[in-house]
Short mmCIF file of C-alpha atoms in Angstrom, two decimals:
data_model
loop_
_atom_site.label_atom_id
_atom_site.label_comp_id
_atom_site.label_asym_id
_atom_site.label_seq_id
_atom_site.Cartn_x
_atom_site.Cartn_y
_atom_site.Cartn_z
CA MET H 155 9.57 53.29 2.41
CA PRO H 156 11.35 49.61 2.80
CA GLU H 157 10.84 47.71 -0.17
CA ILE H 158 8.44 44.48 0.39
CA LYS H 159 9.79 41.33 -1.08
CA ASN H 160 9.08 37.70 -1.27
CA TYR H 161 11.69 35.63 1.27
CA THR H 162 12.37 32.01 0.82
CA LEU H 163 11.35 29.05 3.64
CA ASN H 164 12.60 25.56 4.20
CA PHE H 165 9.93 23.77 4.87
CA GLY H 166 11.26 20.26 6.27
CA PRO H 167 13.08 17.97 6.78
CA GLN H 168 12.46 18.64 10.25
CA HIS H 169 8.93 19.57 9.80
CA PRO H 170 6.64 16.52 11.20
CA ALA H 171 4.44 16.62 8.65
CA ALA H 172 7.42 16.77 5.74
CA HIS H 173 8.29 12.76 7.12
CA GLY H 174 11.71 13.85 8.06
CA VAL H 175 12.84 13.40 4.34
CA LEU H 176 10.97 16.45 2.13
CA ARG H 177 12.83 19.70 1.85
CA LEU H 178 10.13 21.87 0.19
CA VAL H 179 11.58 25.22 -0.40
CA LEU H 180 9.01 27.93 -0.23
CA GLU H 181 8.75 31.72 -1.89
CA MET H 182 6.56 33.08 0.42
CA ASP H 183 4.69 36.56 -0.12
CA GLY H 184 3.75 37.02 3.41
CA GLU H 185 2.21 33.84 4.31
CA VAL H 186 0.59 33.08 0.59
CA ILE H 187 2.99 30.59 -1.39
CA GLU H 188 4.26 32.12 -5.00
CA ARG H 189 6.15 29.18 -5.36
CA ALA H 190 6.86 25.71 -3.94
CA ASP H 191 9.89 23.46 -5.01
CA PRO H 192 10.36 20.36 -3.39
CA HIS H 193 13.83 18.74 -2.65
CA ILE H 194 13.72 14.91 -2.96
CA GLY H 195 16.79 12.26 -2.71
CA LEU H 196 17.33 12.09 1.27
CA LEU H 197 15.95 8.58 1.26
CA HIS H 198 17.75 7.43 -1.64
CA ARG H 199 18.76 3.83 -1.14
CA ALA H 200 19.42 2.95 -4.85
CA THR H 201 17.06 -0.11 -4.31
CA GLU H 202 16.75 -0.62 -8.39
CA LYS H 203 20.31 -1.14 -8.67
CA LEU H 204 20.40 -3.03 -5.91
CA ALA H 205 18.17 -5.19 -7.57
CA GLU H 206 20.22 -5.58 -10.72
CA THR H 207 23.04 -7.26 -8.75
CA LYS H 208 20.61 -9.80 -7.13
CA PRO H 209 18.58 -12.79 -8.15
CA TYR H 210 15.24 -12.31 -8.96
CA ASN H 211 13.66 -13.72 -5.75
CA GLN H 212 16.45 -11.77 -3.66
CA THR H 213 14.81 -8.53 -4.62
CA ILE H 214 11.24 -9.21 -3.04
CA GLY H 215 12.35 -7.83 0.18
CA TYR H 216 13.45 -4.90 -1.44
CA MET H 217 10.18 -4.28 -2.80
CA ASP H 218 8.29 -4.21 0.90
CA ARG H 219 10.56 -1.25 1.77
CA LEU H 220 9.60 1.08 -1.20
CA ASP H 221 6.12 2.19 -0.17
CA TYR H 222 6.58 0.91 3.26
CA VAL H 223 3.13 1.79 4.32
CA SER H 224 1.21 -0.83 1.54
CA MET H 225 4.02 -3.51 1.88
CA MET H 226 2.15 -6.47 0.04
CA CYS H 227 1.07 -4.15 -3.01
CA ASN H 228 4.82 -3.43 -3.72
CA GLU H 229 5.55 -7.30 -3.99
CA HIS H 230 2.70 -7.47 -6.40
CA GLY H 231 3.88 -5.30 -8.87
CA TYR H 232 7.07 -6.87 -8.61
CA VAL H 233 6.05 -10.58 -8.64
CA LEU H 234 3.62 -10.21 -11.22
CA ALA H 235 6.58 -8.71 -13.52
CA ILE H 236 8.63 -11.52 -12.91
CA GLU H 237 6.01 -14.20 -13.79
CA LYS H 238 4.66 -12.55 -16.84
CA LEU H 239 8.35 -12.69 -17.77
CA LEU H 240 8.28 -16.39 -17.32
CA GLY H 241 4.62 -16.85 -19.11
CA ILE H 242 3.35 -18.95 -15.55
CA ASP H 243 0.17 -19.23 -14.39
CA ILE H 244 -0.60 -19.45 -10.56
CA PRO H 245 -2.84 -21.52 -8.37
CA GLU H 246 -6.11 -19.96 -8.40
CA ARG H 247 -6.30 -19.59 -4.44
CA ALA H 248 -3.10 -18.30 -4.63
CA LYS H 249 -4.83 -15.48 -6.92
CA TYR H 250 -7.58 -15.03 -4.55
CA ILE H 251 -5.12 -14.83 -1.53
CA ARG H 252 -3.30 -11.96 -3.26
CA VAL H 253 -6.42 -10.29 -3.98
CA MET H 254 -7.46 -10.62 -0.19
CA PHE H 255 -4.25 -9.17 1.19
CA ASP H 256 -3.95 -6.53 -1.45
CA GLU H 257 -7.43 -5.13 -0.10
CA ILE H 258 -6.27 -5.53 3.41
CA THR H 259 -2.87 -3.37 2.66
CA ARG H 260 -5.15 -1.12 0.84
CA ILE H 261 -7.19 -0.68 4.09
CA MET H 262 -3.58 -0.67 5.95
CA ASN H 263 -2.90 2.29 3.54
CA HIS H 264 -5.49 4.43 3.84
CA LEU H 265 -5.82 3.74 7.74
CA MET H 266 -2.38 5.47 8.25
CA TRP H 267 -3.36 8.42 5.43
CA VAL H 268 -6.44 9.19 7.25
CA GLY H 269 -4.60 9.01 10.66
CA THR H 270 -2.02 11.17 9.96
CA HIS H 271 -3.69 13.61 7.25
CA ALA H 272 -5.75 14.61 10.60
CA LEU H 273 -3.19 14.69 12.36
CA ASP H 274 -1.11 17.12 10.09
CA VAL H 275 -4.08 19.43 10.20
CA GLY H 276 -4.85 19.22 13.95
CA ALA H 277 -7.34 16.27 14.45
CA MET H 278 -5.51 13.85 16.96
CA THR H 279 -8.49 11.87 18.00
CA MET H 280 -8.77 10.53 14.41
CA PHE H 281 -5.16 9.18 14.72
CA LEU H 282 -5.89 7.01 17.70
CA TYR H 283 -9.18 5.52 16.12
CA ALA H 284 -7.16 4.50 12.70
CA PHE H 285 -4.55 2.89 14.69
CA ARG H 286 -6.72 0.94 16.59
CA GLU H 287 -8.04 -0.94 13.45
CA ARG H 288 -4.81 -1.07 11.94
CA GLU H 289 -2.99 -3.14 14.59
CA ASP H 290 -5.74 -5.91 13.62
CA LEU H 291 -4.22 -5.75 10.12
CA LEU H 292 -1.06 -6.18 11.22
CA ASP H 293 -1.85 -9.32 13.37
CA ILE H 294 -3.15 -10.76 10.38
CA TYR H 295 0.24 -9.71 8.28
CA GLU H 296 2.31 -11.38 11.19
CA ALA H 297 0.18 -14.46 11.46
CA VAL H 298 0.53 -15.09 7.47
CA SER H 299 4.29 -14.21 6.89
CA GLY H 300 6.03 -13.63 10.54
CA ALA H 301 6.23 -10.07 10.29
CA ARG H 302 4.04 -7.01 11.02
CA MET H 303 5.31 -5.11 8.11
CA HIS H 304 7.86 -6.53 5.68
CA ALA H 305 6.12 -9.85 4.61
CA THR H 306 8.08 -11.08 1.64
CA TYR H 307 5.24 -12.96 1.11
CA TYR H 308 4.05 -13.05 -2.28
CA ARG H 309 6.49 -15.44 -4.47
CA PRO H 310 6.88 -15.95 -8.47
CA GLY H 311 4.49 -18.84 -8.49
CA GLY H 312 2.23 -17.68 -6.12
CA VAL H 313 2.37 -16.97 -2.06
CA ALA H 314 4.99 -18.16 0.27
CA ARG H 315 2.73 -20.36 2.53
CA ASP H 316 -1.07 -21.05 3.02
CA LEU H 317 -3.57 -19.44 5.40
CA PRO H 318 -3.11 -20.36 9.12
CA ASP H 319 -5.56 -22.05 10.86
CA ARG H 320 -5.42 -19.77 14.09
CA MET H 321 -4.37 -16.57 15.06
CA PRO H 322 -2.13 -15.73 17.44
CA GLN H 323 -3.47 -15.09 21.18
CA TYR H 324 -2.56 -12.25 23.68
CA LEU H 325 -1.38 -13.57 26.95
CA GLU H 326 -1.80 -12.36 30.41
CA SER H 327 1.03 -9.80 31.60
CA ARG H 328 1.99 -7.14 33.79
CA TRP H 329 0.39 -4.85 31.51
CA ARG H 330 -2.67 -6.99 30.61
CA SER H 331 -5.13 -8.36 33.24
CA LYS H 332 -6.56 -12.05 32.56
CA ARG H 333 -9.73 -10.41 31.66
CA GLU H 334 -8.51 -7.59 28.79
CA ALA H 335 -6.44 -10.85 27.36
CA GLU H 336 -9.82 -12.87 27.11
CA ARG H 337 -11.71 -9.99 25.67
CA LEU H 338 -8.84 -9.22 22.83
CA ASN H 339 -8.72 -12.80 21.87
CA ALA H 340 -12.52 -13.46 22.06
CA ASN H 341 -12.71 -13.14 18.01
CA ARG H 342 -9.54 -15.01 17.81
CA GLN H 343 -10.49 -18.60 18.32
CA GLY H 344 -11.12 -19.67 15.04
CA SER H 345 -8.86 -19.44 12.29
CA MET H 346 -7.55 -16.08 10.04
CA LEU H 347 -10.33 -16.18 7.86
CA ASP H 348 -12.64 -16.08 10.60
CA PHE H 349 -11.00 -13.59 12.26
CA ILE H 350 -10.73 -11.64 8.48
CA ASP H 351 -14.29 -12.22 8.54
CA ASP H 352 -14.82 -10.94 11.76
CA PHE H 353 -13.50 -7.79 10.58
CA THR H 354 -15.04 -6.95 7.60
CA ARG H 355 -18.30 -7.25 9.38
CA ARG H 356 -17.05 -4.68 12.61
CA PHE H 357 -14.94 -2.44 9.88
CA PRO H 358 -17.89 -0.52 8.50
CA GLY H 359 -18.92 0.66 11.52
CA TYR H 360 -15.60 2.17 12.36
CA ILE H 361 -15.46 3.93 9.06
CA ASP H 362 -18.88 5.42 10.15
CA GLU H 363 -16.88 6.86 13.30
CA TYR H 364 -14.26 8.21 11.27
CA GLU H 365 -16.81 9.77 9.02
CA THR H 366 -18.61 10.96 12.33
CA LEU H 367 -15.48 12.69 13.37
CA LEU H 368 -14.22 14.50 10.31
CA THR H 369 -17.06 14.53 7.35
CA ASP H 370 -19.32 17.19 8.67
CA ASN H 371 -16.45 18.82 11.06
CA ARG H 372 -16.28 22.18 10.01
CA ILE H 373 -12.87 22.87 10.87
CA TRP H 374 -11.86 19.85 8.88
CA LYS H 375 -14.04 21.28 5.69
CA GLN H 376 -12.56 24.85 6.33
CA ARG H 377 -8.81 23.05 5.92
CA THR H 378 -9.75 21.02 3.04
CA VAL H 379 -12.55 22.50 0.66
CA GLY H 380 -11.66 23.90 -2.29
CA ILE H 381 -7.56 23.65 -1.23
CA GLY H 382 -5.29 22.22 -3.86
CA VAL H 383 -7.66 22.46 -6.53
CA VAL H 384 -6.77 19.82 -9.81
CA SER H 385 -9.14 19.96 -13.21
CA GLU H 386 -9.90 16.56 -14.78
CA GLU H 387 -7.81 17.55 -17.59
CA ARG H 388 -4.79 18.77 -15.62
CA ALA H 389 -5.01 15.70 -13.86
CA TYR H 390 -4.28 13.63 -16.70
CA GLN H 391 -1.55 15.83 -17.95
CA LEU H 392 0.30 15.97 -14.30
CA GLY H 393 0.19 12.15 -14.43
CA PHE H 394 -2.14 11.52 -11.84
CA THR H 395 -3.28 8.02 -11.12
CA GLY H 396 -5.26 6.24 -8.12
CA PRO H 397 -7.28 8.19 -5.39
CA MET H 398 -5.42 11.81 -7.12
CA LEU H 399 -7.21 11.09 -10.32
CA ARG H 400 -10.25 9.94 -9.38
CA GLY H 401 -11.21 12.88 -6.74
CA SER H 402 -10.83 14.77 -9.92
CA GLY H 403 -13.33 13.13 -11.35
CA VAL H 404 -11.71 10.44 -13.65
CA GLU H 405 -13.52 7.13 -13.61
CA TRP H 406 -9.73 4.93 -13.92
CA ASP H 407 -8.96 2.19 -12.18
CA LEU H 408 -6.50 -0.54 -13.15
CA ARG H 409 -8.79 -3.10 -11.06
CA LYS H 410 -11.56 -2.33 -13.40
CA LYS H 411 -9.75 -1.20 -16.55
CA GLN H 412 -7.09 -3.88 -17.10
CA PRO H 413 -8.01 -6.74 -14.65
CA TYR H 414 -5.07 -8.86 -13.16
CA GLU H 415 -5.45 -11.79 -10.76
CA VAL H 416 -9.31 -12.40 -10.24
CA TYR H 417 -10.76 -8.71 -10.00
CA GLU H 418 -12.69 -9.53 -13.02
CA ARG H 419 -14.75 -11.99 -10.84
CA MET H 420 -15.31 -9.56 -7.89
CA ASP H 421 -18.67 -7.10 -7.46
CA PHE H 422 -17.13 -3.76 -6.32
CA ASP H 423 -17.73 0.00 -6.98
CA ILE H 424 -15.22 2.99 -7.96
CA PRO H 425 -15.76 5.80 -5.83
CA VAL H 426 -15.13 9.28 -7.95
CA GLY H 427 -15.09 12.86 -6.93
CA THR H 428 -16.52 16.12 -8.85
CA ASN H 429 -14.32 18.60 -7.20
CA GLY H 430 -10.63 17.61 -7.52
CA ASP H 431 -9.76 19.33 -4.19
CA CYS H 432 -8.61 17.49 -0.77
CA TYR H 433 -12.27 17.13 0.47
CA ASP H 434 -13.18 15.14 -2.46
CA ARG H 435 -9.88 13.06 -1.79
CA TYR H 436 -10.76 12.60 1.49
CA LEU H 437 -14.33 11.11 0.43
CA VAL H 438 -12.74 8.97 -2.35
CA ARG H 439 -10.52 7.30 -0.01
CA ILE H 440 -12.74 6.85 2.66
CA GLU H 441 -15.17 4.97 0.68
CA GLU H 442 -12.41 3.12 -1.07
CA MET H 443 -11.93 1.44 2.57
CA ARG H 444 -16.08 0.54 2.40
CA GLN H 445 -15.56 -1.21 -1.07
CA SER H 446 -12.12 -3.13 -0.11
CA THR H 447 -14.39 -4.61 2.35
CA ARG H 448 -16.60 -5.79 0.09
CA ILE H 449 -13.51 -7.63 -2.07
CA VAL H 450 -12.18 -9.05 1.12
CA ARG H 451 -15.18 -10.28 2.28
CA GLN H 452 -15.54 -12.12 -1.52
CA CYS H 453 -12.73 -13.34 -1.05
CA VAL H 454 -12.72 -15.09 2.34
CA GLU H 455 -15.98 -16.69 1.43
CA TRP H 456 -13.79 -17.86 -1.75
CA LEU H 457 -11.25 -19.12 0.21
CA ARG H 458 -13.03 -21.28 2.62
CA ASN H 459 -15.16 -23.38 0.01
CA ASN H 460 -11.80 -23.83 -2.52
CA PRO H 461 -8.86 -25.42 -0.74
CA GLY H 462 -6.00 -26.14 -3.41
CA PRO H 463 -2.22 -25.58 -3.46
CA VAL H 464 -1.10 -21.89 -3.06
CA ILE H 465 2.08 -21.94 -5.09
CA ILE H 466 3.26 -23.71 -8.64
CA GLY H 467 4.58 -27.02 -8.19
CA ASN H 468 7.58 -26.21 -10.60
CA HIS H 469 10.46 -26.57 -8.09
CA LYS H 470 12.72 -24.74 -10.81
CA ILE H 471 11.20 -21.43 -9.85
CA ALA H 472 9.35 -22.27 -6.16
CA PRO H 473 11.16 -24.10 -3.41
CA PRO H 474 10.06 -27.53 -2.71
CA ARG H 475 7.95 -28.14 0.74
CA ARG H 476 10.25 -28.50 3.96
CA GLU H 477 8.88 -32.44 4.04
CA GLU H 478 10.28 -32.91 0.72
CA LEU H 479 13.30 -31.31 1.92
CA LYS H 480 14.18 -33.26 4.94
CA ALA H 481 13.48 -36.60 2.68
CA ASP H 482 14.07 -36.31 -0.55
CA MET H 483 17.99 -35.46 -2.54
CA GLU H 484 16.02 -34.08 -5.49
CA GLY H 485 14.37 -31.41 -3.26
CA LEU H 486 17.42 -30.65 -1.45
CA ILE H 487 19.34 -30.02 -4.80
CA HIS H 488 16.00 -27.75 -6.13
CA HIS H 489 16.35 -25.63 -3.02
CA PHE H 490 19.87 -25.75 -3.23
CA LYS H 491 20.30 -24.35 -6.70
CA LEU H 492 17.36 -22.03 -6.09
CA PHE H 493 18.40 -19.98 -3.47
CA THR H 494 21.89 -19.55 -4.40
CA GLU H 495 21.78 -19.03 -8.02
CA GLY H 496 18.42 -18.74 -8.88
CA TYR H 497 16.43 -19.34 -11.84
CA THR H 498 16.85 -17.55 -15.31
CA THR H 499 14.34 -15.92 -17.35
CA PRO H 500 13.75 -15.65 -20.89
CA PRO H 501 15.62 -11.87 -22.56
CA GLY H 502 13.09 -9.69 -23.21
CA GLU H 503 11.25 -6.61 -21.71
CA VAL H 504 7.98 -6.86 -19.24
CA TYR H 505 6.00 -4.16 -17.56
CA ALA H 506 3.28 -5.15 -14.83
CA ALA H 507 1.41 -2.30 -13.02
CA ILE H 508 -1.53 -2.66 -10.37
CA GLU H 509 -3.80 -0.56 -8.58
CA HIS H 510 -1.55 0.36 -5.58
CA PRO H 511 -3.50 2.33 -2.62
CA LYS H 512 -2.00 4.96 -4.09
CA GLY H 513 -2.25 4.90 -7.70
CA GLU H 514 -0.99 2.64 -10.53
CA PHE H 515 2.62 0.78 -9.18
CA GLY H 516 4.29 -0.20 -12.12
CA VAL H 517 7.64 -2.69 -12.69
CA TYR H 518 9.68 -2.58 -16.01
CA ILE H 519 11.99 -5.10 -15.91
CA VAL H 520 14.90 -5.72 -18.92
CA SER H 521 16.05 -9.42 -19.08
CA ASP H 522 19.30 -10.60 -20.89
CA GLY H 523 18.59 -14.34 -19.95
CA ALA H 524 20.77 -13.87 -16.72
CA ASN H 525 19.57 -14.75 -13.44
CA LYS H 526 19.50 -11.62 -12.29
CA PRO H 527 17.47 -8.71 -14.39
CA TYR H 528 19.45 -6.53 -16.49
CA ARG H 529 17.13 -3.21 -15.65
CA VAL H 530 14.38 -2.89 -12.92
CA LYS H 531 12.65 0.57 -13.26
CA VAL H 532 9.86 1.15 -10.85
CA ARG H 533 7.19 3.38 -11.93
CA ALA H 534 6.25 5.06 -8.28
CA PRO H 535 2.60 6.86 -7.98
CA GLY H 536 3.89 9.04 -5.52
CA PHE H 537 6.62 10.74 -7.81
CA ALA H 538 4.15 12.23 -10.07
CA HIS H 539 2.08 13.23 -7.32
CA LEU H 540 4.87 15.35 -5.74
CA SER H 541 5.83 16.88 -8.80
CA SER H 542 2.69 18.80 -8.66
CA MET H 543 2.89 20.58 -5.44
CA ASN H 544 3.81 23.54 -6.93
CA GLU H 545 1.09 24.20 -9.28
CA MET H 546 -1.36 22.91 -6.17
CA ALA H 547 0.35 25.10 -3.37
CA GLN H 548 0.41 27.90 -5.37
CA GLY H 549 -1.63 30.99 -4.27
CA HIS H 550 -2.67 29.39 -0.69
CA MET H 551 -1.34 29.81 2.67
CA LEU H 552 1.79 28.04 4.39
CA ALA H 553 -0.83 26.17 6.64
CA ASP H 554 -2.48 24.69 3.48
CA VAL H 555 1.00 23.24 2.31
CA VAL H 556 0.36 20.69 5.03
CA ALA H 557 -3.15 19.72 3.93
CA ILE H 558 -1.61 19.39 0.48
CA ILE H 559 1.36 17.35 1.64
CA GLY H 560 -1.43 14.66 3.14
CA THR H 561 -4.17 14.77 0.40
CA GLN H 562 -0.97 13.26 -2.03
CA ASP H 563 -0.42 10.29 0.63
CA ILE H 564 3.14 10.79 -0.29
CA VAL H 565 5.73 8.14 1.15
CA PHE H 566 9.47 8.75 0.20
CA GLY H 567 10.38 5.22 0.26
CA GLU H 568 8.81 5.11 -3.41
CA ILE H 569 9.76 8.26 -4.29
CA ASP H 570 13.25 8.41 -3.17
CA ARG H 571 13.83 4.62 -4.17
#
């Protein structure tokens, strides 16, 4: 009789659920996984080393490209660290704008996650629904920063510019009739805050649609309930943060426990799971979208009633306004010095962390008093989550690996860095 032995299977990098950059070496006994070994580094771009060769403010654009689904949140962690190092406080309006965009980014991240996670498991419609709403949010990004994704909008000392008074309009074209363009522009007639407010009123209804498709869908439940279970104790030990930790029943959220910017003034709840499986993590993230919508609405209300500066007036750190640049020699010199040489920071070390959509995103900077950091280390939440892949996948079927990669909400830009 032939001897039955385990065989090794390469899951990815070509597999669509492996993001094109994860090689998962699976040791299989039939269709059951005995061992899962993730091989990473296929998207390594030396971001941290590059940051050590450039003035501080030239690295903000690199941060966008770490977790390229939650762009402004990455910038936030880095910019907070620089501000902590410089010991500066930013204008109130800039804090509210940052909090608002953090939450818009959280919704964008979770929409991308729910669409792709469901698609990986086999639910096509969800992907199309989620991207319909994501388009509105990408338009908000573009209107405020000029780029749909890599915004470079947060700056040390505040944000790059104030919110625009008008949203871009759709035009009639070969692909879009006049009637269709008018329908799309109906809620774009006011300022950006009006458009965001309109979105927060529509969005809870859309979340209900997602829940109709998935929450009680028996195929979805068969694929996620009891899959990738992590106990509360083990989630602590594995270094989980964000929805992965909250899905296991731990009420830990940096926005509540270590508030930054103006989160202590916001009224929102922390959703927490009970079973620590893929289904609970799904429910946590869906509820997070509802809570983020609440926060965005509170920010819109405050920003409408409180105009003011959005970046500090210290031109050694923040560039002067374009008008000053054209009329004033002092402003021109400040601008030139800032964009060629940058600013020096006091020697020391600093760590700043934010509640990123995927978990705790922290940036550790060591300064030696020069105009560029001596050392930059990014604490990416996905790295700790991926390292638990072996433990979460053991004993499950091959098809469940896809559900586990999905529930970890992995993006390799921040893992490989």
